[in-house]
Short mmCIF file of C-alpha atoms in Angstrom, two decimals:
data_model
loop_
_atom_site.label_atom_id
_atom_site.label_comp_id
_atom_site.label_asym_id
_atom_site.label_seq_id
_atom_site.Cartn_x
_atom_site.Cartn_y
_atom_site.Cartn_z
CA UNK A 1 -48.00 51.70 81.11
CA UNK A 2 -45.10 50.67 83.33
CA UNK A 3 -42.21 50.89 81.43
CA UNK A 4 -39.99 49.82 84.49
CA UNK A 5 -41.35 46.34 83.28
CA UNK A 6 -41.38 44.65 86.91
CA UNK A 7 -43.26 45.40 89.91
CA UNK A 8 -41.42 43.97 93.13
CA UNK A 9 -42.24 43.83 96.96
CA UNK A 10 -39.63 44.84 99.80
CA UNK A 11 -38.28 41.11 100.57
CA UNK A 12 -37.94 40.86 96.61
CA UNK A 13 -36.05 43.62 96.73
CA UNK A 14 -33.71 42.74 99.96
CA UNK A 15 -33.15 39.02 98.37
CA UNK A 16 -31.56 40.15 95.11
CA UNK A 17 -29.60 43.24 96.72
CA UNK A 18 -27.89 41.16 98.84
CA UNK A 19 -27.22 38.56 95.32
CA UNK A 20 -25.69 42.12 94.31
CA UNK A 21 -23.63 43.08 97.01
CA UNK A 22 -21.96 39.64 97.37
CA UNK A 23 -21.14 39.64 93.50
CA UNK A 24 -19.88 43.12 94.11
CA UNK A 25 -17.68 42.06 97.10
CA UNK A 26 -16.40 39.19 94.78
CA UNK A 27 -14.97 40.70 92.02
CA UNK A 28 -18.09 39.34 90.17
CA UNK A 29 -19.59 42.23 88.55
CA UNK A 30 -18.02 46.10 88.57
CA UNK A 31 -19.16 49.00 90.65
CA UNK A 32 -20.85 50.40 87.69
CA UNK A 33 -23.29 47.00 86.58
CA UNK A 34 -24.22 46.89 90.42
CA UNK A 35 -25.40 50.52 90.35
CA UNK A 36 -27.54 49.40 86.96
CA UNK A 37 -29.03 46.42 88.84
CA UNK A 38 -29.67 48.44 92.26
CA UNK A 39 -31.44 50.90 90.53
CA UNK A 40 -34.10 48.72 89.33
CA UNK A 41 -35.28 47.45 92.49
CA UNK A 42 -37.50 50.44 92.86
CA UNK A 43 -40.15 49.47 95.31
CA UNK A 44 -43.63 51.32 95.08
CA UNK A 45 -45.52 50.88 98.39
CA UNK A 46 -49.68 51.01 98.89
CA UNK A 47 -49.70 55.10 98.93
CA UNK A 48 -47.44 55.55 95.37
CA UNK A 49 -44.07 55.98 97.13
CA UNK A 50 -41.02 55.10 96.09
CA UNK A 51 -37.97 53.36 97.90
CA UNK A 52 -34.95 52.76 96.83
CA UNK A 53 -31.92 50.81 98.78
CA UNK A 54 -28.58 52.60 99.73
CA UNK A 55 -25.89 52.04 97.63
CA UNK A 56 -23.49 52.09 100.56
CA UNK A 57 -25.55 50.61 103.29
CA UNK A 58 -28.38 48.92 101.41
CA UNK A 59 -30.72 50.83 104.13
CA UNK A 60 -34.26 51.79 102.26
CA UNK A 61 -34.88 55.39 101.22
CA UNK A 62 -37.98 57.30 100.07
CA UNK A 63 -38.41 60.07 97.39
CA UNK A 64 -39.85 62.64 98.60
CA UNK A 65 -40.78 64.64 95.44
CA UNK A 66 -36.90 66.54 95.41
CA UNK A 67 -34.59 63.93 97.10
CA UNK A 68 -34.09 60.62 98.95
CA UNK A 69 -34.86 60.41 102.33
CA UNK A 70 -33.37 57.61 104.84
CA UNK A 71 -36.58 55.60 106.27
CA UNK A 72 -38.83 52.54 106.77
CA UNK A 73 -41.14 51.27 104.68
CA UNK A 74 -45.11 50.85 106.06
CA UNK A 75 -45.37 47.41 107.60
CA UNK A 76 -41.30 46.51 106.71
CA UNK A 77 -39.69 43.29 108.25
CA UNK A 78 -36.01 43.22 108.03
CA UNK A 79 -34.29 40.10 106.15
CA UNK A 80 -33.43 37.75 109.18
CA UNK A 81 -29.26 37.01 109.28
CA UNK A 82 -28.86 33.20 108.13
CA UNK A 83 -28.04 30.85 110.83
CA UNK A 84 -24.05 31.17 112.12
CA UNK A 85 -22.03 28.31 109.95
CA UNK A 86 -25.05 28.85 106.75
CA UNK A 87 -23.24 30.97 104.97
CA UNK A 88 -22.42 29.57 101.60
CA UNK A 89 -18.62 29.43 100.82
CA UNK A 90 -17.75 33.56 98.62
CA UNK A 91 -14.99 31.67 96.59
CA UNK A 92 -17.37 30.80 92.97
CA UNK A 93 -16.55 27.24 91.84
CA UNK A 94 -14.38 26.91 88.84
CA UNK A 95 -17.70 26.32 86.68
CA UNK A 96 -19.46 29.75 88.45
CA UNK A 97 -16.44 31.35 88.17
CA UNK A 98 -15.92 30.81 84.71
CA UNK A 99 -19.67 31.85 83.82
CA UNK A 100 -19.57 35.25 85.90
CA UNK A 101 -16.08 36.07 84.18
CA UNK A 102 -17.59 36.18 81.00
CA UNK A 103 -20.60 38.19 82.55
CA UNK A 104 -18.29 40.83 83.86
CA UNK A 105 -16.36 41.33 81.26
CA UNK A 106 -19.28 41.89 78.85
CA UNK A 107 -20.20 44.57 80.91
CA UNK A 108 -16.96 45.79 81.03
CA UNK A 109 -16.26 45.74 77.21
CA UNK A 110 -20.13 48.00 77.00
CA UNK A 111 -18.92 50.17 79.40
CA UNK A 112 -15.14 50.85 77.43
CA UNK A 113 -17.50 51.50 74.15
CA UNK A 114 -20.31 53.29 75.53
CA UNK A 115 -18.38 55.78 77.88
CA UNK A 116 -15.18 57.64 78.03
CA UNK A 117 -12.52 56.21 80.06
CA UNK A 118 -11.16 58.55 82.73
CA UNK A 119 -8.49 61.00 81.44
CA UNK A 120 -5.96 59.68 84.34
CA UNK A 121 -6.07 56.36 82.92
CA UNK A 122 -2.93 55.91 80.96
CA UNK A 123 -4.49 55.19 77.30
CA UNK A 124 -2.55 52.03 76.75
CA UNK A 125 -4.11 50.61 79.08
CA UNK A 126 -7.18 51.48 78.08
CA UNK A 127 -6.70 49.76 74.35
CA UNK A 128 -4.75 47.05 76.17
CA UNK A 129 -7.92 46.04 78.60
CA UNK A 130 -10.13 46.47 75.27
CA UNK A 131 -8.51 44.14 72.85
CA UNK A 132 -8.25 41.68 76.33
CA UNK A 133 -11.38 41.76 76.46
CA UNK A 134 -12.85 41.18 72.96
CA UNK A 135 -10.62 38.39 72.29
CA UNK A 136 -12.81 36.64 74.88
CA UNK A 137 -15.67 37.74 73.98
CA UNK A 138 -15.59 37.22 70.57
CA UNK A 139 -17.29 33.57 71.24
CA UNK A 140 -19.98 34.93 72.73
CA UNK A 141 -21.44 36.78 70.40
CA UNK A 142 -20.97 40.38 70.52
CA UNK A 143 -21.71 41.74 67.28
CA UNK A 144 -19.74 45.18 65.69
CA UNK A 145 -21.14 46.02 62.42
CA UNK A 146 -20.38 49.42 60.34
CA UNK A 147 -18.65 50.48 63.21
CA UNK A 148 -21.40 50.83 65.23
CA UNK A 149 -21.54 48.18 68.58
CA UNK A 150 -23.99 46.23 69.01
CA UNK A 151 -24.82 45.06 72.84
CA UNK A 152 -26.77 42.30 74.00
CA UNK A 153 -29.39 43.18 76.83
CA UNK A 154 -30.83 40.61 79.31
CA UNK A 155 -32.94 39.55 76.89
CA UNK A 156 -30.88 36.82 74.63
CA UNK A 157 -32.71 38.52 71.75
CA UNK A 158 -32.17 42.35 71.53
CA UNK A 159 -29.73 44.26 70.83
CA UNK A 160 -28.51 47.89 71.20
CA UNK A 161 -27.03 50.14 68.48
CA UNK A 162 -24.78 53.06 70.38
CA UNK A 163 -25.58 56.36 68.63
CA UNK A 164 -24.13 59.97 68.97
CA UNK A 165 -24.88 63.57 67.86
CA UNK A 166 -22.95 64.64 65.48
CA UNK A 167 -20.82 67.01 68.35
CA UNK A 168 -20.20 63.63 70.24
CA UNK A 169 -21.37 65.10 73.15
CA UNK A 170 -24.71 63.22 73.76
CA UNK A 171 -24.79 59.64 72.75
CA UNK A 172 -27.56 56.85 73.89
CA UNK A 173 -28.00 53.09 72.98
CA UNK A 174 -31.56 52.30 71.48
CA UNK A 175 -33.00 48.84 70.40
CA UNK A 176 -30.72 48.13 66.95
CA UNK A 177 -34.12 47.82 64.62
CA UNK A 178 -34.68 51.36 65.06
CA UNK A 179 -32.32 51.74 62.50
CA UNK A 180 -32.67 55.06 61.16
CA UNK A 181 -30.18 57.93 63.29
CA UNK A 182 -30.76 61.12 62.84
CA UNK A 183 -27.55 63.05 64.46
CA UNK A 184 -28.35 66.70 62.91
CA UNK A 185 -31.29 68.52 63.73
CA UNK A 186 -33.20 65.69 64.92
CA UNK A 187 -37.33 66.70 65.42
CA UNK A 188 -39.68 65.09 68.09
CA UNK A 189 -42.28 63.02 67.17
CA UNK A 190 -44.45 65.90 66.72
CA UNK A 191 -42.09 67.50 64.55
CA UNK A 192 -40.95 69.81 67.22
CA UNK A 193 -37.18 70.63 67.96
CA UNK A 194 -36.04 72.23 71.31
CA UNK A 195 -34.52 75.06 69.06
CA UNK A 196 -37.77 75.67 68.06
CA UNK A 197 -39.42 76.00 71.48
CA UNK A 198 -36.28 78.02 72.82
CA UNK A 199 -36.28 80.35 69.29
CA UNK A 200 -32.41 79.24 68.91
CA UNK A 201 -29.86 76.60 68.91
CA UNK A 202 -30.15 74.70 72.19
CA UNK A 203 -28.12 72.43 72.02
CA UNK A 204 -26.96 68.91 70.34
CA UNK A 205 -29.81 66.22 69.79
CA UNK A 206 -29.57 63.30 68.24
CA UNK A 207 -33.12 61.01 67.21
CA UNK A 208 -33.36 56.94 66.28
CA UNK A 209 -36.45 55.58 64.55
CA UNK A 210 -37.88 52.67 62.93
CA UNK A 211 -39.55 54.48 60.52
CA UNK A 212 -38.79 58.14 59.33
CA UNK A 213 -41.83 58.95 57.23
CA UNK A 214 -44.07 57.20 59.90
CA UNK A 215 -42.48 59.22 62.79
CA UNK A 216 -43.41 62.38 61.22
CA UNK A 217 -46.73 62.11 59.81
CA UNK A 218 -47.82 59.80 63.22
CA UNK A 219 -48.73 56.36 61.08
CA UNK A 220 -49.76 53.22 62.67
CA UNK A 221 -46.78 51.31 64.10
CA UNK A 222 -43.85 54.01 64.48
CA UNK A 223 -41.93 54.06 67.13
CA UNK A 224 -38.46 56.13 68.23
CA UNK A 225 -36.59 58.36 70.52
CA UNK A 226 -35.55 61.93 70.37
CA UNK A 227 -33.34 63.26 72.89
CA UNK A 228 -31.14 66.96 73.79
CA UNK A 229 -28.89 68.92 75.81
CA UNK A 230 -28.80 71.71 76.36
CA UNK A 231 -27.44 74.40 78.70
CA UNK A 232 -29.75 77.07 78.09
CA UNK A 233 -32.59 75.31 78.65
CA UNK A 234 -31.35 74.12 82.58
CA UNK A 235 -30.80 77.57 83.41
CA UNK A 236 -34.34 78.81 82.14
CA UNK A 237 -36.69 75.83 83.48
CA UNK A 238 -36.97 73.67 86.05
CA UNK A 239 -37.25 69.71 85.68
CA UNK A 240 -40.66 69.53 86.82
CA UNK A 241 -41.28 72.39 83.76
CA UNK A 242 -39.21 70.68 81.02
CA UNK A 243 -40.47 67.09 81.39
CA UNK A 244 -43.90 68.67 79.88
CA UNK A 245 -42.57 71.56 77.98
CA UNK A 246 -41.74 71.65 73.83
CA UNK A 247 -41.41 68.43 72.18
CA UNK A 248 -41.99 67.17 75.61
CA UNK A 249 -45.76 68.45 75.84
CA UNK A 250 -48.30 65.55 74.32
CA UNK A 251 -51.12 67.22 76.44
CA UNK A 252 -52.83 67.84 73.09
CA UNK A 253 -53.55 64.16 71.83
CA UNK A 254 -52.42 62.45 74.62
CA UNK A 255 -53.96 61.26 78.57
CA UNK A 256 -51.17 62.25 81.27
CA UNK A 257 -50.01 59.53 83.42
CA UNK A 258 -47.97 59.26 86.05
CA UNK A 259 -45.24 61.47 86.62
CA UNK A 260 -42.32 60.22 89.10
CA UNK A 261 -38.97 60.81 90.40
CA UNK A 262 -35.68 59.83 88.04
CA UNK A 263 -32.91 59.11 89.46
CA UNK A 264 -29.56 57.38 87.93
CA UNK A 265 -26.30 59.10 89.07
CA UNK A 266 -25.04 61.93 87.79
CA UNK A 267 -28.62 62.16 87.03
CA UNK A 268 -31.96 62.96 88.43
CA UNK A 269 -35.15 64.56 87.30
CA UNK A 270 -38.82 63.61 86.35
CA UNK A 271 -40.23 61.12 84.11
CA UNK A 272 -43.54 61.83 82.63
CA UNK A 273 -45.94 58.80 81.09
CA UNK A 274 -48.59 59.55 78.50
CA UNK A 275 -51.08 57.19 77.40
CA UNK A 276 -54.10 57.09 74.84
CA UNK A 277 -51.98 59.12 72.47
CA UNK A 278 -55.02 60.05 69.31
CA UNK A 279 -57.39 57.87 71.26
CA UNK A 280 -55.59 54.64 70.90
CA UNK A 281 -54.64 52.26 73.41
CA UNK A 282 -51.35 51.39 72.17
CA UNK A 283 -50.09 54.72 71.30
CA UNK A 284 -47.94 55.61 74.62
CA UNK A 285 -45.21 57.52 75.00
CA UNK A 286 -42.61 59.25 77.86
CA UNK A 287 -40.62 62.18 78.40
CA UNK A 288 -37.94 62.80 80.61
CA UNK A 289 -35.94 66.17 82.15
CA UNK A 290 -32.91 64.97 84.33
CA UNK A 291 -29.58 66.75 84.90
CA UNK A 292 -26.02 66.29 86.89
CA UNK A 293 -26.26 67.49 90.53
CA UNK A 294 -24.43 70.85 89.16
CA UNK A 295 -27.39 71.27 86.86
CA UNK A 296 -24.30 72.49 83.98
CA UNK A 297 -27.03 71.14 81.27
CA UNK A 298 -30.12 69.10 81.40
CA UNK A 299 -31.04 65.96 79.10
CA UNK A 300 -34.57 66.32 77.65
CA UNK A 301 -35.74 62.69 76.01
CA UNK A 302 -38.91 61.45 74.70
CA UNK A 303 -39.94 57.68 73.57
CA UNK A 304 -42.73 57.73 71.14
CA UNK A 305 -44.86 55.44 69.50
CA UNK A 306 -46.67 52.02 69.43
CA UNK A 307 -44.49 50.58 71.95
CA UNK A 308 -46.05 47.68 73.56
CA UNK A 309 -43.32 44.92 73.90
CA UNK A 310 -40.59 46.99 73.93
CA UNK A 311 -40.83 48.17 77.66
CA UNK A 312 -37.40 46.65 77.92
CA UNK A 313 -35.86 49.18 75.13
CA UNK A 314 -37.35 52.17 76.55
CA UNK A 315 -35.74 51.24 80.29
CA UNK A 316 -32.76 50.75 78.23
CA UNK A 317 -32.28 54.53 76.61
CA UNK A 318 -33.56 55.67 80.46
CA UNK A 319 -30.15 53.68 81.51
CA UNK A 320 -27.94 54.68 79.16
CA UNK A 321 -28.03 58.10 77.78
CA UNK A 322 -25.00 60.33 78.42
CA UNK A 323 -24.27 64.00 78.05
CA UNK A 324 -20.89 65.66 77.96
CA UNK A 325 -22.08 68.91 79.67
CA UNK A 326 -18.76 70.75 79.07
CA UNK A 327 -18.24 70.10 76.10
CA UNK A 328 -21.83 71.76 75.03
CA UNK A 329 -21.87 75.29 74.13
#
């Protein structure tokens, strides 16, 4: 199952980075929404590498199993420059304009909820910006209920519900249906906890599900996340170890798929598919190990569960988890 939910060729790829780059250079979207949107133009060629363009010099790189490796993709033709005098006017029309201020600041107003603000940042500023910023979007339909934000994806219909652990320290934003949160001793969808695995506390965790009761006992038509960090555990194992390890391990009732490189600054790691979970098609799931570059803590995750149709929400807790690694004991 890919749960990238797009497959894309090379001149696919070079078309919509430079889209990107020129809303970048505009003042169209922030430096944070283009690193969301590069990320997904993840190219796999014929031999089950992946590229990946620069976010500096939008030059392709390859993963080489531990890093990213400037190079050319097999049979590659550059984009050809447009003709001199073809190059559409950078200044958006008032119409444009209008349209991509509204995009940008939705992002923006995600980003101020979903992600503490740098500590340099005076915090008046911060509030000021926030309140500027909901006031506009307020028309547009960005829903808070029970204090909780809700955040439209792509997709006109679903939403996101930001949850935490209980510490505040790890927080991710799953599909708003999956409306039960679990924010103290979370288990997997086997019932297994990390602490359990590592025979003490490792860490906060924090688990969202449609359906408790279903989660745990495996019924028909569950589906939910269940996520960690944890200090400990980065300095015992290795990425490659974790991503199959604990909670993370569904070699018992479950195929193995494929297993590839993750990579979303601060983070990087492995992502590990399973398929055929208790001999049924739809049953998938994925696990994922990924830490900073520092490797203070790593963030274990799994996505369980019936989950056809909701490829979207499972790239969406990929893109959006955070960890507070000094914060963590």
């Amino acid at each position: 199952m890919d749960f990238k939910g797009h497959k894309i060729d090379f001149q696919e790829a070079d078309r919509r980075y430079a889209e990107l780059k020129h809303q970048l250079d505009s003042g169209v979207i922030s430096a944070e929404e283009f690193d969301t949107q590069r990320r997904q133009l993840l190219v796999q060629d014929d031999e089950g590498k992946w590229w990946a363009k620069s976010r500096k010099t939008g030059e392709w790189n390859y993963h080489d199993g531990s890093g990213w490796v400037p190079g050319s993709p097999p049979g590659y033709q550059p984009p050809r420059a447009p003709p001199i005098g073809s190059t559409p006017s950078r200044k958006p029309q008032p119409k444009q304009q209008s349209r991509q201020l509204l995009s940008s600041q939705a992002a923006l107003f995600s980003t101020f909820f979903r992600r503490k603000r740098r500590r340099e940042a005076p915090r008046w500023r911060n509030i000021a910006a926030a309140l500027a910023v909901l006031a506009v979007l307020v028309g547009v339909g960005l829903i808070a209920e029970a204090g909780v934000m809700m955040v439209k994806d792509r997709n006109p219909t679903l939403t996101y519900a930001l949850v935490k652990d209980d510490s505040g320290k790890l927080s991710v934003e799953v599909p708003s249906e999956w409306k039960t949160h679990i924010t103290s001793e979370p288990e997997g969808e086997k019932g297994i906890t990390w602490s359990s695995f590592l025979g003490e506390s490792a860490g906060p965790s924090v688990a969202a599900v449609n359906d408790v009761n279903a989660w745990r006992s495996g019924a028909r038509g569950h589906k939910g996340t269940y996520l960690l960090a944890s200090k400990k555990l980065a300095q015992k194992y290795t990425d490659n170890e974790l991503v199959a390890l604990g909670p993370n391990d569904y070699s018992s009732s479950c195929e193995a798929g494929t297993r590839r490189p993750f990579d979303r600054p601060p983070y990087s790691g492995k992502v590990q598919e399973w398929n055929n979970c208790s001999g049924q098609s739809d049953h998938t799931a994925i696990t994922l190990a990924a830490a900073p570059e520092d490797r203070e803590c790593v963030v274990l995750l799994q996505v369980g569960g019936y989950l056809q149709g909701e490829e979207e929400g499972v790239q969406h807790i990929l893109d959006t988890f955070q960890a507070d690694c000094n914060g963590i004991d």
